[in-house]
Amino acid sequence: MSSWSEERRRNLAADAEQRRKDEDAREERRLKTQEAADKRRRDERRKDKEERRTEKVQRRRERAQRRQARAAKREKTFTPENVYRKGTLLLVGLSAAASLPAQILHFLQISWMLFPIGPAVEGAAWVMAAGVAYADERKLPAWVRWLLRVLSLSAAGFAANINYQYGTSLAGNGLSAAEAQVAGLGLAAVTLGGPLFFEVRQWVLTLTAKTASPKQQAEDKARRKHEKKRGKAFKDVVDRQKELLLAAPYGTLSAEEAFDRAWWYVKGAPRGLTADAIADRLDAEAEVAAVLAEAECTPERAAVELLLADLFGTDGGDGGAFGTPAASPIDGAPGGAAKDRTALGGKGKRPVRSTSATEAERPLEEADLETVRKLAEALGGTARLSARNVREAVGCRNDYALRLRNAIRTEEQGSTQ
């Protein structure tokens, strides 16, 4: 019996414990659900607050942009250019509004059938003034613009005369003679002033368009200056260029291509080169070749020696191109093999010698030496002698001219010593 009671008590205690656990779990779930709902509401409130702040910032930014746009529009609208453009048109419109009614009333007093004459005369002045603007836009010849100006001012002058007569005719109709005179002068002034103001406006706009791009103007000026200098320096080439441009179909040959061809036809060389320039280059090459030949070194060998020195660290002390050549013969000559070899000799090759060293040289003639002496005296010293001027004076080849020049310089050095 006691065991059953004990068992029942344990069961009741277990049920009570399970109920407490279930209640704790439900409470925990409820708390979690409530916490999640609170967090969701907090997130929603924070999101709504951020959206309101973003909208506020956006509205503030849009207001600032609108203010900037209005300020930019005002600044653009009230620039001197726009004020002048629109102000002139307003002034022209007021002038037309003041002068046209007087034209109409003047002819109506004569006959109602003459009503169209007033608008026709006034309109002729304005149409011709607009024609001047159109001619400027289309870059028509100057005589067309001046003809339209004369027609516009003639029509305006005729209308001004009519308005002046109408104004002076008002004397006695509630106006004194002086007041009528002033009215006539005023009507004549506005009649002439409208087309004149419009014409001045067109002049200003035309001049402004010409000076709208200072950089382009400077470039055009520099180009014209360059072409002028080119025409003076190479007149024969420029004349041939013009012939080529005229001979070619229109638009098929550019000016620079024509100049290239003309240079080639006249000078016989690509652009920038002349016979003198080529002769100077050949003289310089001949002088360098002569110096290298005296050192038993051709330009090709010098380049190879420098390359091998860079590759193998040769310092030139072993009989290279720029060192002292070996005193002993080469390749089995009496005295044995060469002790010091050049870079090429070290590879079983003989040092390259200039052909000018082996060829028979033409002996220097005394007459040629005397010619070169006189040339040096005329030039002011042997230092001014060059292979080119010696060649031109004697009429010989470059190598012979070099020998002549060197001989005269040697004579001078010997005489000074």
PDB file of C-alpha atoms in Angstrom, residues 125 134 145 225 323 373:
ATOM      1  CA  ALA A 125      12.335  99.333 -93.178  1.00  0.00           C
ATOM      2  CA  TYR A 134      20.102  87.210 -92.665  1.00  0.00           C
ATOM      3  CA  ARG A 145      24.393  93.900 -96.926  1.00  0.00           C
ATOM      4  CA  LYS A 225      52.052  84.031 -90.245  1.00  0.00           C
ATOM      5  CA  GLY A 323      93.219  50.740 -77.182  1.00  0.00           C
ATOM      6  CA  ARG A 373      95.422  78.262 -98.890  1.00  0.00           C
TER       7      ARG A 373
END
